[in-house]
Coordinates of C-alpha atoms in Angstrom, one line a residue:
Chain A
M682 CA 0.0 0.0 0.0
N683 CA 1.6 3.3 -1.0
L684 CA 1.8 6.4 1.1
M685 CA -0.7 8.5 -0.7
S686 CA -3.5 6.0 -0.6
A687 CA -2.6 5.4 3.1
I688 CA -2.9 9.1 3.8
S689 CA -6.2 9.4 2.0
V690 CA -7.5 6.4 3.9
A691 CA -6.4 8.1 7.1
L692 CA -8.0 11.4 6.2
L693 CA -11.2 9.6 5.4
A694 CA -11.2 7.8 8.7
L695 CA -10.6 11.1 10.5
R696 CA -13.4 12.9 8.6
V697 CA -15.9 10.2 9.3
N698 CA -15.5 10.9 13.1
L699 CA -14.9 14.6 12.8
L700 CA -15.9 15.7 16.3
R701 CA -13.9 12.9 17.9
S702 CA -10.9 13.7 15.8
V703 CA -11.0 17.3 16.7
L704 CA -11.3 16.5 20.4
A705 CA -8.4 14.0 20.1
M706 CA -6.3 16.7 18.4
L707 CA -7.1 19.3 21.1
G708 CA -4.2 18.4 23.3
I709 CA -1.8 18.7 20.3
I710 CA -3.4 21.9 19.2
I711 CA -3.0 23.4 22.6
G712 CA 0.5 22.1 23.0
V713 CA 1.8 23.3 19.7
S714 CA 0.0 26.7 19.9
A715 CA 1.5 27.2 23.4
V716 CA 5.0 26.4 22.1
I717 CA 4.7 28.8 19.3
A718 CA 3.1 31.6 21.2
M719 CA 5.7 31.2 23.9
V720 CA 8.7 31.1 21.6
S721 CA 7.5 34.0 19.6
V722 CA 6.8 36.2 22.5
T723 CA 9.9 35.4 24.5
E724 CA 12.0 35.8 21.3
G725 CA 10.4 39.2 20.6
A726 CA 11.0 40.3 24.2
K727 CA 14.6 39.2 23.9
R728 CA 15.1 41.2 20.8
A729 CA 13.5 44.2 22.3
M730 CA 15.8 43.9 25.3
E731 CA 18.8 43.8 23.1
E732 CA 17.6 46.9 21.3
R733 CA 17.2 48.6 24.6
I734 CA 20.6 47.7 25.7
A735 CA 22.0 49.0 22.5
S736 CA 19.9 52.2 22.8
F737 CA 21.0 52.9 26.4
G738 CA 24.6 52.3 25.7
A739 CA 25.9 48.8 26.3
N740 CA 29.0 49.8 28.3
L741 CA 27.4 52.5 30.5
L742 CA 28.0 52.6 34.2
V743 CA 25.6 54.5 36.4
I744 CA 27.0 55.8 39.7
R745 CA 24.7 57.1 42.4
P746 CA 25.1 57.9 46.1
G747 CA 23.7 55.2 48.2
S748 CA 22.3 55.3 51.7
S749 CA 23.8 57.2 54.6
A750 CA 24.1 55.5 58.0
F751 CA 24.1 57.3 61.3
G752 CA 24.3 55.3 64.4
G753 CA 22.8 52.3 62.9
R754 CA 19.9 54.1 61.3
R755 CA 20.2 53.7 57.5
G756 CA 18.6 56.2 55.2
G757 CA 17.2 55.2 51.8
A758 CA 19.0 55.3 48.5
G759 CA 20.3 58.8 47.7
T760 CA 20.5 59.9 51.3
A761 CA 24.3 59.8 51.3
T762 CA 26.4 62.7 50.4
F763 CA 26.1 63.8 46.7
M764 CA 28.7 63.2 44.2
T765 CA 30.4 66.3 42.8
D766 CA 32.0 67.6 39.6
A767 CA 35.3 66.8 41.3
D768 CA 34.3 63.1 41.4
V769 CA 33.5 63.3 37.7
E770 CA 36.9 64.7 37.0
A771 CA 38.6 62.1 39.2
I772 CA 36.9 59.3 37.4
R773 CA 37.9 60.9 34.1
S774 CA 41.5 61.3 34.9
E775 CA 42.2 58.2 37.1
I776 CA 40.2 55.3 35.8
P777 CA 41.7 53.6 32.8
G778 CA 39.4 52.7 30.0
I779 CA 36.8 55.4 30.6
V780 CA 36.0 57.1 27.3
A781 CA 33.3 59.5 28.5
V782 CA 32.0 60.6 31.9
S783 CA 29.4 63.1 32.8
G784 CA 27.5 64.2 35.9
E785 CA 23.7 64.7 35.7
M786 CA 21.3 66.8 37.7
S787 CA 17.7 67.2 36.8
G788 CA 14.5 68.7 37.8
S789 CA 11.1 69.5 36.3
Q790 CA 10.7 73.0 34.9
P791 CA 8.0 74.8 33.0
M792 CA 9.1 75.9 29.5
V793 CA 7.4 78.8 27.8
V794 CA 7.6 80.0 24.2
A795 CA 5.3 82.4 22.4
G796 CA 1.9 81.2 23.5
E797 CA 2.9 77.6 24.2
N798 CA 4.1 76.0 27.4
W799 CA 5.2 72.5 28.4
T800 CA 6.7 71.2 31.6
T801 CA 9.4 68.7 31.3
N802 CA 12.5 67.3 32.9
V803 CA 15.5 69.5 32.4
Q804 CA 18.7 67.5 32.7
G805 CA 21.9 69.4 33.5
V806 CA 24.8 67.4 32.1
H807 CA 28.4 67.7 31.1
S808 CA 29.3 67.7 27.4
D809 CA 30.5 64.1 27.6
Y810 CA 27.0 62.9 28.5
F811 CA 25.9 62.4 24.9
E812 CA 28.7 60.2 24.0
A813 CA 28.2 58.2 27.2
R814 CA 24.5 57.7 26.4
D815 CA 25.3 57.2 22.7
W816 CA 22.7 59.8 22.0
F817 CA 23.4 62.7 19.7
V818 CA 21.7 65.8 18.1
E819 CA 19.8 65.3 15.0
S820 CA 20.0 68.9 14.0
G821 CA 21.8 71.9 15.4
R822 CA 24.7 71.2 17.7
A823 CA 25.6 70.0 21.2
F824 CA 27.0 72.4 23.8
T825 CA 30.7 72.5 24.2
P826 CA 32.9 72.0 27.3
A827 CA 33.5 75.7 27.3
E828 CA 29.8 76.4 27.4
V829 CA 29.5 74.0 30.3
R830 CA 32.3 75.8 32.1
S831 CA 30.8 79.3 31.5
G832 CA 27.3 78.3 32.3
A833 CA 25.9 79.3 28.9
R834 CA 22.2 79.7 28.6
V835 CA 21.7 77.1 25.8
I836 CA 19.5 74.0 25.6
M837 CA 19.1 71.0 23.4
I838 CA 15.5 69.7 23.3
G839 CA 14.1 66.2 22.8
Q840 CA 11.7 65.4 19.9
T841 CA 8.6 65.4 22.1
V842 CA 9.5 68.8 23.5
A843 CA 10.2 70.2 20.0
T844 CA 6.7 69.0 18.9
E845 CA 4.9 70.3 22.0
L846 CA 6.5 73.7 21.9
F847 CA 7.1 74.4 18.3
G848 CA 4.8 72.1 16.3
A849 CA 6.0 72.1 12.8
A850 CA 8.2 75.2 13.2
D851 CA 12.0 75.1 13.4
P852 CA 13.0 75.4 17.1
L853 CA 16.7 76.1 16.3
G854 CA 17.8 79.6 17.4
Q855 CA 14.5 80.2 19.2
T856 CA 14.5 81.4 22.8
V857 CA 12.6 79.5 25.4
R858 CA 12.0 80.6 28.9
V859 CA 13.0 77.7 31.1
G860 CA 11.6 78.4 34.6
A861 CA 12.5 82.1 34.8
V862 CA 15.6 81.9 32.5
P863 CA 15.5 82.6 28.8
M864 CA 17.7 80.0 27.0
E865 CA 18.5 79.5 23.3
V866 CA 17.7 76.2 21.5
I867 CA 20.9 75.1 19.9
G868 CA 20.1 71.5 19.1
I869 CA 17.4 68.9 18.7
M870 CA 18.1 65.4 19.9
A871 CA 17.7 62.4 17.7
P872 CA 14.6 60.4 18.7
K873 CA 15.3 57.8 21.4
G874 CA 11.9 56.3 22.0
Q875 CA 10.8 54.6 25.2
S876 CA 13.1 53.7 28.0
S877 CA 13.1 50.1 29.3
W878 CA 10.7 51.1 32.0
G879 CA 8.3 52.7 29.5
S880 CA 8.8 56.5 29.9
D881 CA 9.2 58.7 26.9
Q882 CA 12.9 59.5 26.7
D883 CA 12.3 62.2 24.1
D884 CA 10.3 64.3 26.6
T885 CA 13.4 66.0 28.0
V886 CA 15.7 69.0 27.7
F887 CA 19.4 69.1 28.1
A888 CA 21.3 72.1 29.5
P889 CA 24.9 72.6 30.7
I890 CA 25.0 71.2 34.3
T891 CA 26.5 74.5 35.5
T892 CA 23.6 76.5 34.2
T893 CA 21.1 74.1 35.6
R894 CA 22.7 74.2 39.0
A895 CA 23.1 78.0 39.2
R896 CA 20.0 79.2 37.5
L897 CA 17.3 76.6 37.4
L898 CA 17.4 74.2 40.4
G899 CA 19.1 76.3 43.0
Y900 CA 19.2 73.6 45.5
Q901 CA 21.3 73.9 48.7
L902 CA 22.8 70.5 48.8
G903 CA 25.7 71.0 51.2
V904 CA 28.4 70.2 48.7
R905 CA 30.1 72.3 46.1
D906 CA 29.1 71.4 42.5
P907 CA 26.8 68.5 43.3
V908 CA 25.6 65.9 40.8
F909 CA 22.8 63.4 41.2
T910 CA 24.2 60.8 39.0
I911 CA 27.4 60.1 37.2
Y912 CA 27.3 58.3 33.8
A913 CA 30.6 56.7 32.7
E914 CA 31.1 54.9 29.4
V915 CA 33.7 52.2 29.4
A916 CA 35.7 51.8 26.2
P917 CA 34.6 48.8 24.1
G918 CA 36.7 45.7 24.9
T919 CA 37.5 46.9 28.4
N920 CA 36.7 44.6 31.3
V921 CA 33.6 46.3 32.7
S922 CA 33.9 44.6 36.1
H923 CA 37.4 45.9 36.5
A924 CA 36.3 49.4 35.7
V925 CA 33.5 49.0 38.2
A926 CA 36.0 47.8 40.9
D927 CA 38.4 50.7 40.1
I928 CA 35.6 53.3 40.4
E929 CA 34.5 51.8 43.6
E930 CA 38.0 51.9 45.1
L931 CA 38.5 55.5 43.9
L932 CA 35.2 56.6 45.4
R933 CA 35.8 54.9 48.7
I934 CA 39.0 56.8 49.1
R935 CA 37.4 60.1 48.0
R936 CA 34.5 59.6 50.3
N937 CA 36.6 58.5 53.3
I938 CA 34.9 55.2 53.8
Q939 CA 36.8 53.1 56.4
P940 CA 37.9 49.6 55.4
G941 CA 35.2 47.2 56.3
A942 CA 32.4 49.8 56.1
E943 CA 29.8 49.6 53.4
D944 CA 29.9 51.6 50.3
D945 CA 27.6 54.6 50.5
F946 CA 27.2 54.7 46.7
S947 CA 26.5 52.2 43.9
V948 CA 28.0 51.5 40.5
N949 CA 25.6 49.8 38.2
N950 CA 26.0 48.5 34.8
L951 CA 22.7 48.8 33.0
A952 CA 23.5 46.3 30.4
E953 CA 24.1 43.8 33.2
F954 CA 20.8 44.7 34.8
I955 CA 19.0 44.3 31.6
R956 CA 20.7 41.0 30.9
A957 CA 19.7 39.8 34.4
R958 CA 16.1 40.7 33.5
N959 CA 16.6 38.8 30.3
E960 CA 17.7 35.7 32.2
T961 CA 14.5 35.8 34.2
E962 CA 12.6 35.8 30.9
T963 CA 14.7 32.9 29.7
Q964 CA 13.6 31.1 32.8
L965 CA 10.1 32.0 32.1
G966 CA 10.6 30.5 28.6
V967 CA 11.9 27.3 30.1
L968 CA 8.8 27.1 32.3
L969 CA 6.5 27.7 29.3
A970 CA 8.4 25.1 27.3
A971 CA 7.9 22.6 30.2
A972 CA 4.2 23.4 30.1
A973 CA 4.2 22.9 26.4
V974 CA 6.0 19.5 26.7
I975 CA 3.4 18.5 29.3
S976 CA 0.5 19.5 27.1
L977 CA 2.1 17.6 24.1
L978 CA 2.4 14.6 26.4
V979 CA -1.2 14.9 27.5
G980 CA -2.2 15.4 23.8
G981 CA -0.2 12.4 22.8
I982 CA -2.0 10.3 25.4
G983 CA -5.3 11.6 24.0
I984 CA -4.2 10.5 20.5
M985 CA -3.2 7.1 21.8
N986 CA -6.5 6.7 23.5
I987 CA -8.5 7.6 20.4
M988 CA -6.3 5.3 18.3
L989 CA -6.9 2.4 20.6
V990 CA -10.6 3.1 20.3
S991 CA -10.3 3.3 16.6
V992 CA -8.4 0.0 16.4
T993 CA -11.1 -1.8 18.5
E994 CA -13.9 -0.2 16.5
R995 CA -12.4 -1.3 13.2
T996 CA -11.3 -4.8 14.2
R997 CA -13.4 -6.3 11.4
E998 CA -11.9 -3.9 8.9
I999 CA -8.5 -5.0 10.1
G1000 CA -9.5 -8.7 9.7
L1001 CA -10.7 -8.0 6.3
R1002 CA -7.6 -6.2 5.2
L1003 CA -5.5 -9.0 6.5
A1004 CA -7.7 -11.6 4.7
V1005 CA -7.4 -9.8 1.4
G1006 CA -3.6 -9.6 1.6
A1007 CA -2.5 -6.8 3.8
R1008 CA 0.7 -7.7 5.6
R1009 CA 1.1 -7.0 9.3
A1010 CA 3.4 -4.1 8.4
D1011 CA 0.7 -2.6 6.1
V1012 CA -1.8 -2.6 8.9
R1013 CA 0.7 -1.1 11.4
N1014 CA 1.7 1.6 8.9
Q1015 CA -1.9 2.5 8.2
F1016 CA -2.6 3.2 11.8
L1017 CA 0.7 4.9 12.3
I1018 CA -0.1 7.2 9.4
E1019 CA -3.5 7.9 10.8
S1020 CA -2.0 8.9 14.0
V1021 CA 0.6 11.1 12.4
V1022 CA -2.0 12.7 10.1
L1023 CA -4.2 13.3 13.2
C1024 CA -1.2 14.9 15.0
V1025 CA 0.0 16.9 12.0
T1026 CA -3.5 18.3 11.3
G1027 CA -3.6 19.3 15.0
G1028 CA -0.1 20.7 14.7
I1029 CA -1.0 22.9 11.7
A1030 CA -4.1 24.1 13.5
G1031 CA -2.0 24.7 16.6
M1032 CA 0.5 26.6 14.6
A1033 CA -2.2 28.9 13.2
I1034 CA -3.6 29.5 16.6
G1035 CA -0.2 30.0 18.1
V1036 CA 0.8 32.6 15.6
A1037 CA -2.5 34.4 16.0
G1038 CA -2.1 34.1 19.8
A1039 CA 1.4 35.5 19.7
Y1040 CA 0.2 38.6 17.8
G1041 CA -2.8 38.8 20.1
I1042 CA -0.5 38.8 23.2
G1043 CA 1.8 41.2 21.5
N1044 CA -1.1 43.6 20.8
L1045 CA -2.6 43.3 24.2
G1046 CA 0.7 43.8 26.2
D1047 CA 2.3 45.9 23.5
F1048 CA 5.1 43.4 23.3
P1049 CA 7.2 43.0 20.2
V1050 CA 6.6 39.5 18.7
S1051 CA 9.2 37.7 16.6
I1052 CA 8.0 34.7 14.7
H1053 CA 10.8 32.6 13.3
P1054 CA 10.1 30.6 10.1
A1055 CA 11.7 27.6 11.7
I1056 CA 8.8 27.4 14.1
A1057 CA 6.7 25.8 11.4
G1058 CA 9.3 23.0 11.1
I1059 CA 9.5 22.6 14.9
A1060 CA 5.7 22.4 15.2
I1061 CA 5.3 19.9 12.5
G1062 CA 8.3 17.9 13.7
A1063 CA 6.9 17.8 17.2
A1064 CA 3.5 16.7 15.8
V1065 CA 5.0 13.9 13.7
F1066 CA 7.1 12.7 16.7
V1067 CA 4.0 12.7 19.0
G1068 CA 2.0 10.9 16.3
L1069 CA 4.6 8.2 15.8
F1070 CA 5.4 7.8 19.5
F1071 CA 1.9 7.6 20.8
G1072 CA 0.5 5.9 17.6
F1073 CA 3.0 3.0 17.7
Y1074 CA 1.3 1.0 20.4
P1075 CA -2.2 1.1 19.0
A1076 CA -0.8 0.4 15.5
H1077 CA 1.2 -2.5 16.8
R1078 CA -1.8 -3.9 18.5
A1079 CA -3.8 -3.6 15.3
S1080 CA -1.1 -5.4 13.3
R1081 CA -1.0 -8.3 15.8
L1082 CA -4.7 -9.1 15.5
D1083 CA -5.5 -12.6 14.3
P1084 CA -7.4 -12.3 11.0
I1085 CA -9.9 -15.1 11.9
E1086 CA -10.7 -13.6 15.3
A1087 CA -10.8 -10.1 13.9
L1088 CA -13.3 -11.1 11.1
R1089 CA -15.5 -12.7 13.7
F1090 CA -15.4 -9.7 16.0
E1091 CA -18.8 -8.2 16.7
Chain B
M1428 CA -2.5 -34.9 -15.4
A1429 CA -1.9 -31.7 -13.4
P1430 CA -1.5 -32.0 -9.6
P1431 CA -4.7 -31.3 -7.6
L1432 CA -5.4 -27.6 -6.8
I1433 CA -5.9 -28.5 -3.1
E1434 CA -4.3 -31.5 -1.5
C1435 CA -4.7 -32.2 2.3
R1436 CA -2.8 -35.0 4.0
D1437 CA -3.7 -35.8 7.6
L1438 CA -4.6 -32.2 8.3
T1439 CA -5.0 -31.5 12.0
R1440 CA -5.7 -28.3 13.8
V1441 CA -5.7 -28.3 17.6
Y1442 CA -6.7 -25.3 19.7
R1443 CA -5.6 -24.9 23.2
M1444 CA -8.4 -23.4 25.3
G1445 CA -8.1 -23.0 29.0
G1446 CA -6.5 -26.2 30.2
G1447 CA -7.7 -28.5 27.5
E1448 CA -7.2 -29.1 23.8
V1449 CA -9.8 -29.0 21.2
R1450 CA -9.1 -31.0 18.0
A1451 CA -11.1 -28.8 15.6
L1452 CA -9.7 -30.8 12.7
D1453 CA -8.6 -34.3 13.2
G1454 CA -6.6 -35.9 10.4
V1455 CA -8.4 -34.8 7.3
S1456 CA -7.2 -35.9 3.9
V1457 CA -8.9 -34.7 0.8
T1458 CA -8.1 -33.4 -2.7
I1459 CA -10.0 -30.8 -4.7
E1460 CA -9.3 -30.4 -8.4
E1461 CA -9.2 -27.1 -10.3
G1462 CA -12.6 -26.1 -11.4
E1463 CA -14.6 -28.0 -8.8
Y1464 CA -17.7 -26.6 -7.2
V1465 CA -17.7 -27.8 -3.6
A1466 CA -20.1 -27.3 -0.7
I1467 CA -18.6 -27.8 2.8
M1468 CA -21.3 -28.8 5.3
G1469 CA -21.7 -29.7 8.9
A1470 CA -23.1 -28.5 12.2
S1471 CA -21.4 -25.7 14.1
G1472 CA -18.3 -27.1 15.8
S1473 CA -17.9 -29.8 13.1
G1474 CA -14.6 -28.3 11.9
K1475 CA -15.9 -26.9 8.6
S1476 CA -14.9 -23.3 9.5
T1477 CA -11.4 -24.4 10.6
F1478 CA -11.0 -26.3 7.4
M1479 CA -12.0 -23.2 5.4
N1480 CA -9.6 -21.0 7.4
L1481 CA -6.8 -23.4 6.5
L1482 CA -7.8 -23.5 2.9
G1483 CA -7.8 -19.7 2.8
A1484 CA -4.4 -19.5 4.4
L1485 CA -5.8 -17.5 7.3
D1486 CA -4.5 -20.1 9.7
R1487 CA -1.8 -22.8 9.7
P1488 CA -2.3 -26.5 10.6
T1489 CA -1.0 -28.0 13.8
S1490 CA 0.2 -31.0 11.8
G1491 CA -0.3 -32.6 8.4
S1492 CA 0.4 -31.0 5.0
L1493 CA -1.7 -28.7 3.0
R1494 CA -0.8 -27.8 -0.6
V1495 CA -2.9 -25.2 -2.3
A1496 CA -2.0 -24.2 -5.9
G1497 CA 1.3 -25.9 -5.5
E1498 CA 2.3 -24.1 -2.3
A1499 CA 2.8 -25.7 1.1
I1500 CA 0.7 -23.5 3.5
E1501 CA 2.2 -25.1 6.6
T1502 CA 5.7 -23.8 5.8
M1503 CA 4.8 -20.2 5.1
G1504 CA 5.3 -17.2 7.4
P1505 CA 2.7 -14.5 8.0
D1506 CA 3.8 -12.2 5.2
Q1507 CA 4.0 -15.1 2.7
L1508 CA 0.5 -16.1 3.7
A1509 CA -0.7 -12.6 3.2
A1510 CA 0.8 -12.5 -0.3
F1511 CA -0.6 -15.9 -1.0
R1512 CA -4.1 -14.9 0.1
N1513 CA -3.9 -11.8 -2.0
R1514 CA -3.2 -13.5 -5.3
T1515 CA -4.8 -16.9 -5.0
I1516 CA -7.8 -16.7 -2.7
G1517 CA -11.0 -14.6 -3.0
F1518 CA -13.0 -14.4 0.2
V1519 CA -16.8 -13.9 0.5
F1520 CA -18.2 -13.5 4.0
Q1521 CA -21.6 -13.9 5.5
Q1522 CA -21.6 -10.3 6.8
F1523 CA -20.1 -8.9 3.5
N1524 CA -17.4 -7.0 5.5
L1525 CA -17.5 -4.0 3.3
L1526 CA -15.8 -0.8 4.4
A1527 CA -18.4 1.7 5.5
R1528 CA -18.5 5.1 3.9
T1529 CA -16.4 3.8 1.1
S1530 CA -17.7 3.5 -2.5
A1531 CA -18.4 0.1 -4.1
E1532 CA -15.6 0.8 -6.5
D1533 CA -13.0 1.4 -3.7
N1534 CA -14.3 -1.6 -1.7
A1535 CA -13.9 -3.8 -4.7
A1536 CA -10.4 -2.5 -5.4
L1537 CA -9.2 -3.0 -1.8
P1538 CA -7.1 -6.2 -2.4
L1539 CA -5.3 -4.5 -5.3
I1540 CA -3.9 -1.9 -3.0
Y1541 CA -1.9 -4.7 -1.3
S1542 CA -0.7 -6.1 -4.6
G1543 CA 1.0 -2.7 -5.2
M1544 CA -1.1 -1.9 -8.3
K1545 CA -1.3 1.7 -9.6
A1546 CA -4.5 3.6 -8.9
A1547 CA -5.7 3.8 -12.5
E1548 CA -5.4 0.1 -13.1
R1549 CA -7.1 -0.6 -9.7
K1550 CA -10.0 1.5 -10.8
E1551 CA -10.3 -0.2 -14.1
R1552 CA -10.2 -3.7 -12.7
A1553 CA -12.6 -3.0 -9.9
R1554 CA -15.1 -1.4 -12.4
A1555 CA -14.8 -4.5 -14.7
R1556 CA -15.6 -6.9 -11.8
L1557 CA -18.5 -4.7 -10.6
T1558 CA -19.9 -4.8 -14.0
Q1559 CA -19.5 -8.5 -14.2
V1560 CA -21.6 -9.0 -11.0
G1561 CA -24.3 -6.6 -12.3
L1562 CA -23.4 -3.4 -10.4
G1563 CA -22.1 -1.4 -13.3
E1564 CA -24.6 1.4 -12.4
R1565 CA -23.7 1.7 -8.7
M1566 CA -19.9 2.1 -8.6
D1567 CA -20.1 5.2 -6.5
H1568 CA -22.7 4.0 -4.0
H1569 CA -21.6 3.4 -0.4
P1570 CA -22.6 0.1 1.3
S1571 CA -25.4 1.9 3.3
Q1572 CA -27.0 2.9 -0.1
L1573 CA -27.1 -0.7 -1.3
S1574 CA -29.4 -3.7 -0.5
G1575 CA -28.0 -6.8 1.1
G1576 CA -27.8 -8.6 -2.2
Q1577 CA -26.0 -5.7 -3.8
Q1578 CA -23.6 -5.5 -0.9
Q1579 CA -22.8 -9.2 -1.3
R1580 CA -22.2 -8.6 -5.0
V1581 CA -19.7 -5.9 -4.2
A1582 CA -18.0 -8.4 -1.9
I1583 CA -17.9 -10.9 -4.7
A1584 CA -16.4 -8.3 -7.1
R1585 CA -13.8 -7.6 -4.4
A1586 CA -13.1 -11.4 -4.1
L1587 CA -12.7 -11.6 -7.9
V1588 CA -10.7 -8.5 -8.5
N1589 CA -7.3 -10.1 -8.2
N1590 CA -8.2 -13.1 -10.5
P1591 CA -8.0 -15.7 -7.8
R1592 CA -8.0 -19.4 -8.6
I1593 CA -10.2 -20.2 -5.6
L1594 CA -13.3 -18.5 -4.4
L1595 CA -14.0 -19.2 -0.7
A1596 CA -17.4 -18.3 0.5
D1597 CA -18.4 -18.6 4.1
E1598 CA -22.1 -18.8 4.5
P1599 CA -22.5 -16.3 1.6
T1600 CA -26.2 -16.4 1.7
G1601 CA -26.7 -16.5 5.4
A1602 CA -27.7 -12.9 5.6
L1603 CA -29.8 -12.8 2.4
D1604 CA -33.5 -13.4 1.7
S1605 CA -34.4 -16.3 -0.6
Q1606 CA -34.8 -14.1 -3.7
T1607 CA -31.3 -12.6 -3.4
T1608 CA -29.9 -16.0 -2.4
V1609 CA -30.9 -17.3 -5.8
E1610 CA -29.3 -14.3 -7.5
V1611 CA -26.0 -14.6 -5.6
L1612 CA -25.8 -18.4 -6.1
G1613 CA -26.4 -17.7 -9.8
I1614 CA -23.3 -15.6 -9.8
F1615 CA -21.3 -18.4 -8.2
D1616 CA -22.7 -20.9 -10.7
R1617 CA -21.6 -18.6 -13.6
L1618 CA -18.1 -18.1 -12.1
N1619 CA -17.6 -21.8 -11.7
A1620 CA -18.7 -22.3 -15.3
D1621 CA -16.0 -19.9 -16.3
G1622 CA -13.5 -22.1 -14.5
I1623 CA -13.0 -20.7 -11.0
T1624 CA -12.9 -23.2 -8.2
V1625 CA -15.8 -22.3 -5.9
I1626 CA -15.9 -23.6 -2.3
L1627 CA -18.7 -22.6 -0.1
V1628 CA -19.5 -23.3 3.5
T1629 CA -23.2 -23.6 4.2
H1630 CA -25.7 -25.5 6.4
E1631 CA -28.5 -25.1 3.9
Q1632 CA -29.3 -28.1 1.7
D1633 CA -30.7 -26.1 -1.2
V1634 CA -27.6 -23.9 -1.2
A1635 CA -25.3 -27.0 -1.1
A1636 CA -27.4 -28.4 -4.0
H1637 CA -25.8 -25.8 -6.3
A1638 CA -22.4 -27.5 -5.8
R1639 CA -21.5 -30.6 -7.6
R1640 CA -19.7 -32.0 -4.6
Q1641 CA -20.7 -32.0 -0.9
I1642 CA -18.2 -32.6 1.8
I1643 CA -19.8 -33.1 5.2
F1644 CA -17.8 -32.6 8.4
R1645 CA -18.6 -34.0 11.9
D1646 CA -16.3 -33.8 14.9
G1647 CA -13.3 -32.6 12.9
R1648 CA -13.5 -35.4 10.3
I1649 CA -15.0 -35.8 6.9
V1650 CA -18.0 -38.2 7.3
E1651 CA -19.3 -37.9 3.8
D1652 CA -17.9 -36.8 0.4
R1653 CA -20.5 -37.2 -2.3
R1654 CA -20.5 -36.0 -5.9

């Protein structure tokens, strides 16, 4: 008996009991669709993560003051003494492998321009900031180190701010009142999109840190030239953990931390942080894969059950086929093919549902979804495997039937 | 003279059931020539069905020898028996044993699938045999759309489709009314006239009367062999 006629016999047998076939396939459908939806969503999430790492700057270190401790009572993060411009300069000059370092200090400020106003976060930074963040102007120019030193009244605005304040007009050269200070727009930042925690990174304004400190924020912070955060970019190829250790050592000395005492600051690598998050997603993927394997297993048992029922129901047919010349292998193959056809049909249905489900989840949660073409092969392969594995026993049983007994079966 | 088509020597078939043994067939020796028309008769449990199963190569004897169409059945393995049944024997059953939801044509062509014949040729041969048994107009009908007599004719077409030398019919009219019994037996008569060896198992005298030879079994032995 050739393969094509065996497949058509199998399809006929499945069509005859359509509802039962569909129910038998359900496990496979659920299993395969779960695998596909899972792989597509985690793959998409992984890609998005990688893009975010790249957009943030893969080798970026973020240095913040930590908690202060007085007599055993520890304050929260940021309660320790602020970093200063001097720390920025020390990192720049003493840590090998640092290509860019900048302090940052920010606060919310109202911005006003002829009839429009918009309140946004004004970030005071050093001129190295843009290289560290790997984020540059799209038009106009960035402010220079000299402008930072002199406290020039210039700003670079994000795309969102440009749209909110100027609409379609060209903001370059315009004067915006930031808080009470008129400042000139000298640059428009390239679009950056959402941050990894979902905020709009383009809704921001950059000004020289000196100008921000002196004219906009005016905080009394108890230190000279304070900064909230230091961003440092490590040269590509440099060992990031060495750079982190060097910075930690330097800051412990500069901040007079006794040996054995805890650091009152933290040095974080965002790429590491994001990778760690990625790992939890990989673990989630493993969990989902286990669920998928279990549902395929349950689905396979369903297939086996239905095939055993089918063999019993068709005992006389098997007897007849044996009587008219089917070899045992012919009968076994017929039932194996039926089982595989059942599973592959379920696999294809599951694939369609899985792809639709992945896009559905993607739309609902606003996740990116990445559907790999190999997924079709994996789904069909898994279905064929389940069909062969769980179809073998019923098919074997069918092939061992005694033709005389089978023909007499009521 | 050619050797006999069927030659049994001391044919014995013992079934083991529970603790005991049942000698369903107990030292049967008989020859049947090509072209004969034989009725096998006997009460249930007489051994006639066992004898038929052996002739049809569905079973192997416990001892003794059985040559059918020159081949020693007792020496063959399952796959050889399957191939032998496929090309030498045509079976007709009491309950027709047609595949449901399958057209008359596909039912009649079933044995050809296992002889590895191409689809177009299968179709042609099945159609020719269906026409021969008078069902040329109902090729596409499913068994549920056919009367009992028509279903048995499909089964006969299926038995004939591979040009077997022997037609084995096990109570072929047991499920038919008297009118269709006459029609079906008429087909057997014609086939035998065309040279096919016909062996039918029956317990009805008037069915057996169609055959030219009656072999009667009792307790696993032949008690009467009349021509």
